Amino acid sequence: MKNILLLITVICLNVKMFAQNCPKPNISKELEIKISTDSIYKQDVQFRMEYYVKLSKMILPKYFGLKKLIKQKIEVEDRAKIEELAKSYEKNRLEYLDEFKKTNASVYQNALGYSNLNTLLIFETLSVFPDTYAILLNETIPKSRAKAEDKILIDQLYSKYNGIMIRNSDCIRDMAMDIKTAKNQFKILEIFQNTGNRTEEDNAKIELINLLIWAEK
């Protein structure tokens, strides 16, 4: 009987010990402000989600015929070049995303729900359809990862396959317009887009490489 009473006493003490109030959270004033204002990204998350769905489910499938045609035009020896660019693109995309995640964890303790989701949606969308300027070529961003080898490959592919752009200009223009219209509809802001020094040829190269990488997926 004494042993039973002793056991009950020990259990009650343990329950009392673990039932104490949690310590006061150690949150900086800056993080408190960030958390309190995080809801401003709620609409951005909704818009980016809707854009992602429209792009992947409605716009891109509409141009699968163009995708097939472009893929058929790519010569075997050039597929390795496109694959190399695609690898550089994906490596950069994942590195930028990893940097964001580390910052979100170390600085903001993963407490910014809507802001976090918004950024994740940005990088997921960049996986569905590439933006080689934002991820691969924009040298105005910190720690630019653009490689000289990538630029050489881009010039080589543009020189050889620019005719695809010319022969299919109407279809490519329609696709670009559909994407632009959807971005305007959902108020999508581009990332890493310092366009001040871009020429018409630069834009044509970027558009072609985007299509080549997309076609080879």
Short mmCIF file of C-alpha atoms in Angstrom, two decimals:
data_model
loop_
_atom_site.label_atom_id
_atom_site.label_comp_id
_atom_site.label_asym_id
_atom_site.label_seq_id
_atom_site.Cartn_x
_atom_site.Cartn_y
_atom_site.Cartn_z
CA MET A 1 0.00 0.00 0.00
CA LYS A 2 2.84 2.40 0.89
CA ASN A 3 4.50 1.61 -2.43
CA ILE A 4 1.30 2.44 -4.29
CA LEU A 5 0.94 5.77 -2.46
CA LEU A 6 4.58 6.56 -3.18
CA LEU A 7 4.07 5.79 -6.88
CA ILE A 8 1.00 8.03 -7.03
CA THR A 9 2.90 10.83 -5.32
CA VAL A 10 5.77 10.55 -7.82
CA ILE A 11 3.35 10.59 -10.75
CA CYS A 12 1.57 13.67 -9.40
CA LEU A 13 4.85 15.49 -8.92
CA ASN A 14 5.92 14.68 -12.49
CA VAL A 15 2.58 15.83 -13.87
CA LYS A 16 2.88 19.09 -11.94
CA MET A 17 6.43 19.59 -13.17
CA PHE A 18 5.47 19.16 -16.82
CA ALA A 19 2.29 21.20 -16.43
CA GLN A 20 4.20 24.38 -15.73
CA ASN A 21 3.70 27.31 -18.11
CA CYS A 22 5.96 27.49 -21.17
CA PRO A 23 8.78 30.02 -20.93
CA LYS A 24 8.23 33.36 -22.59
CA PRO A 25 9.26 33.21 -26.26
CA ASN A 26 12.47 34.98 -27.19
CA ILE A 27 11.34 36.97 -30.25
CA SER A 28 13.08 40.09 -31.47
CA LYS A 29 11.12 43.24 -32.16
CA GLU A 30 11.95 42.92 -35.85
CA LEU A 31 10.57 39.38 -36.01
CA GLU A 32 7.45 40.41 -34.11
CA ILE A 33 6.81 43.06 -36.76
CA LYS A 34 7.50 40.59 -39.57
CA ILE A 35 5.07 38.07 -38.08
CA SER A 36 2.37 40.69 -37.50
CA THR A 37 2.60 41.93 -41.09
CA ASP A 38 3.06 38.53 -42.77
CA SER A 39 -0.61 38.45 -43.80
CA ILE A 40 0.08 41.08 -46.47
CA TYR A 41 1.45 38.16 -48.53
CA LYS A 42 -1.79 36.19 -48.27
CA GLN A 43 -3.18 37.59 -51.51
CA ASP A 44 0.20 37.14 -53.23
CA VAL A 45 0.12 33.46 -52.29
CA GLN A 46 -3.37 33.13 -53.73
CA PHE A 47 -2.39 34.91 -56.95
CA ARG A 48 0.82 32.91 -57.38
CA MET A 49 -1.05 29.67 -56.78
CA GLU A 50 -3.66 30.59 -59.39
CA TYR A 51 -0.96 31.64 -61.85
CA TYR A 52 0.97 28.40 -61.27
CA VAL A 53 -2.16 26.36 -61.96
CA LYS A 54 -3.08 28.37 -65.06
CA LEU A 55 0.45 28.18 -66.45
CA SER A 56 0.91 24.45 -65.89
CA LYS A 57 -2.64 23.29 -66.56
CA MET A 58 -3.92 25.62 -69.28
CA ILE A 59 -1.21 27.66 -71.02
CA LEU A 60 1.68 25.25 -71.48
CA PRO A 61 -0.43 22.27 -72.65
CA LYS A 62 -1.89 24.56 -75.32
CA TYR A 63 1.60 24.73 -76.85
CA PHE A 64 2.68 21.11 -76.54
CA GLY A 65 2.60 20.97 -80.35
CA LEU A 66 5.18 23.77 -80.46
CA LYS A 67 7.21 21.95 -77.81
CA LYS A 68 7.24 18.76 -79.90
CA LEU A 69 8.19 20.66 -83.05
CA ILE A 70 11.10 22.41 -81.33
CA LYS A 71 12.34 19.14 -79.87
CA GLN A 72 12.26 17.52 -83.32
CA LYS A 73 14.39 20.33 -84.73
CA ILE A 74 17.16 19.95 -82.13
CA GLU A 75 20.07 17.96 -83.50
CA VAL A 76 21.48 15.12 -81.41
CA GLU A 77 24.85 16.81 -80.82
CA ASP A 78 23.11 19.92 -79.45
CA ARG A 79 20.99 18.10 -76.89
CA ALA A 80 24.03 17.76 -74.64
CA LYS A 81 24.49 21.55 -74.77
CA ILE A 82 20.88 22.17 -73.82
CA GLU A 83 21.13 19.57 -71.07
CA GLU A 84 24.22 21.35 -69.72
CA LEU A 85 22.35 24.66 -69.64
CA ALA A 86 19.37 22.97 -68.01
CA LYS A 87 21.65 21.52 -65.31
CA SER A 88 23.20 24.94 -64.64
CA TYR A 89 19.74 26.48 -64.48
CA GLU A 90 18.43 23.87 -62.05
CA LYS A 91 21.57 24.04 -59.91
CA ASN A 92 21.20 27.82 -59.58
CA ARG A 93 17.47 27.60 -58.91
CA LEU A 94 18.01 25.13 -56.08
CA GLU A 95 20.92 27.12 -54.64
CA TYR A 96 18.83 30.31 -54.54
CA LEU A 97 15.99 28.37 -52.94
CA ASP A 98 18.36 26.80 -50.41
CA GLU A 99 19.71 30.24 -49.47
CA PHE A 100 16.16 31.46 -48.93
CA LYS A 101 15.32 28.48 -46.73
CA LYS A 102 18.45 28.94 -44.62
CA THR A 103 17.69 32.63 -44.13
CA ASN A 104 14.08 31.87 -43.32
CA ALA A 105 15.17 29.34 -40.68
CA SER A 106 18.09 31.21 -39.10
CA VAL A 107 16.78 34.79 -39.22
CA TYR A 108 13.00 34.35 -39.12
CA GLN A 109 12.76 30.94 -37.38
CA ASN A 110 10.38 29.72 -40.12
CA ALA A 111 7.69 31.94 -38.62
CA LEU A 112 6.63 33.81 -41.78
CA GLY A 113 3.97 31.50 -43.18
CA TYR A 114 2.58 33.46 -46.12
CA SER A 115 5.91 35.00 -47.12
CA ASN A 116 7.49 31.55 -47.06
CA LEU A 117 4.74 30.04 -49.22
CA ASN A 118 4.98 32.93 -51.68
CA THR A 119 8.69 32.38 -52.23
CA LEU A 120 8.30 28.60 -52.53
CA LEU A 121 5.66 29.12 -55.20
CA ILE A 122 7.98 31.47 -57.10
CA PHE A 123 10.74 28.87 -57.33
CA GLU A 124 8.32 26.04 -58.10
CA THR A 125 6.90 28.08 -60.99
CA LEU A 126 10.45 28.65 -62.27
CA SER A 127 10.78 24.87 -62.43
CA VAL A 128 7.67 24.45 -64.59
CA PHE A 129 8.79 26.99 -67.19
CA PRO A 130 12.31 28.46 -67.10
CA ASP A 131 13.37 32.07 -66.79
CA THR A 132 17.02 31.83 -67.76
CA TYR A 133 17.62 35.54 -67.31
CA ALA A 134 16.47 35.54 -63.70
CA ILE A 135 18.22 32.33 -62.69
CA LEU A 136 21.16 31.96 -65.07
CA LEU A 137 22.20 35.21 -66.73
CA ASN A 138 21.36 38.21 -64.58
CA GLU A 139 24.75 39.49 -63.45
CA THR A 140 23.27 42.39 -61.48
CA ILE A 141 22.20 40.16 -58.58
CA PRO A 142 24.58 39.39 -55.70
CA LYS A 143 26.76 36.29 -56.10
CA SER A 144 25.82 35.89 -59.75
CA ARG A 145 26.31 32.31 -60.88
CA ALA A 146 26.43 32.97 -64.59
CA LYS A 147 29.24 30.93 -66.14
CA ALA A 148 31.29 31.87 -69.18
CA GLU A 149 30.68 28.36 -70.53
CA ASP A 150 26.91 28.86 -70.30
CA LYS A 151 27.11 32.11 -72.25
CA ILE A 152 29.14 30.40 -74.97
CA LEU A 153 26.56 27.62 -75.26
CA ILE A 154 23.74 30.15 -75.41
CA ASP A 155 25.44 32.06 -78.23
CA GLN A 156 26.09 28.83 -80.14
CA LEU A 157 22.50 27.62 -79.79
CA TYR A 158 21.05 31.01 -80.66
CA SER A 159 23.18 31.24 -83.78
CA LYS A 160 22.05 27.79 -84.91
CA TYR A 161 18.39 27.76 -83.85
CA ASN A 162 17.26 31.36 -84.17
CA GLY A 163 15.47 30.19 -87.31
CA ILE A 164 13.02 28.32 -85.08
CA MET A 165 11.99 31.66 -83.62
CA ILE A 166 11.55 33.19 -87.07
CA ARG A 167 9.61 30.29 -88.61
CA ASN A 168 7.31 29.93 -85.60
CA SER A 169 7.17 33.57 -84.57
CA ASP A 170 3.35 33.74 -84.52
CA CYS A 171 2.98 30.71 -82.26
CA ILE A 172 5.83 31.78 -79.98
CA ARG A 173 4.42 35.30 -79.75
CA ASP A 174 0.99 33.91 -78.84
CA MET A 175 2.54 31.79 -76.11
CA ALA A 176 4.51 34.74 -74.73
CA MET A 177 1.36 36.87 -74.80
CA ASP A 178 -0.67 34.21 -72.96
CA ILE A 179 1.98 34.04 -70.23
CA LYS A 180 2.21 37.82 -70.00
CA THR A 181 -1.59 38.18 -69.83
CA ALA A 182 -1.77 35.62 -67.02
CA LYS A 183 0.99 37.41 -65.11
CA ASN A 184 -0.87 40.70 -65.45
CA GLN A 185 -4.12 39.05 -64.40
CA PHE A 186 -2.60 37.73 -61.18
CA LYS A 187 -0.25 40.69 -60.59
CA ILE A 188 2.85 38.49 -60.80
CA LEU A 189 6.08 40.39 -60.21
CA GLU A 190 9.26 39.00 -61.73
CA ILE A 191 12.34 38.29 -59.62
CA PHE A 192 15.92 39.32 -60.40
CA GLN A 193 14.75 41.42 -63.36
CA ASN A 194 17.10 44.34 -63.92
CA THR A 195 16.31 44.79 -67.60
CA GLY A 196 18.03 48.12 -68.21
CA ASN A 197 20.97 46.71 -70.17
CA ARG A 198 19.12 44.09 -72.19
CA THR A 199 19.05 44.47 -75.97
CA GLU A 200 16.48 43.02 -78.36
CA GLU A 201 18.98 40.30 -79.24
CA ASP A 202 19.45 39.52 -75.53
CA ASN A 203 15.69 39.12 -75.16
CA ALA A 204 15.55 36.89 -78.24
CA LYS A 205 18.35 34.69 -76.86
CA ILE A 206 16.61 34.38 -73.50
CA GLU A 207 13.29 33.52 -75.11
CA LEU A 208 14.91 30.87 -77.31
CA ILE A 209 16.87 29.23 -74.47
CA ASN A 210 13.72 29.18 -72.33
CA LEU A 211 11.95 27.32 -75.11
CA LEU A 212 14.85 24.91 -75.74
CA ILE A 213 15.14 23.96 -72.06
CA TRP A 214 11.36 23.59 -71.80
CA ALA A 215 11.23 21.47 -74.97
CA GLU A 216 13.92 19.08 -73.69
CA LYS A 217 12.09 18.36 -70.42
#
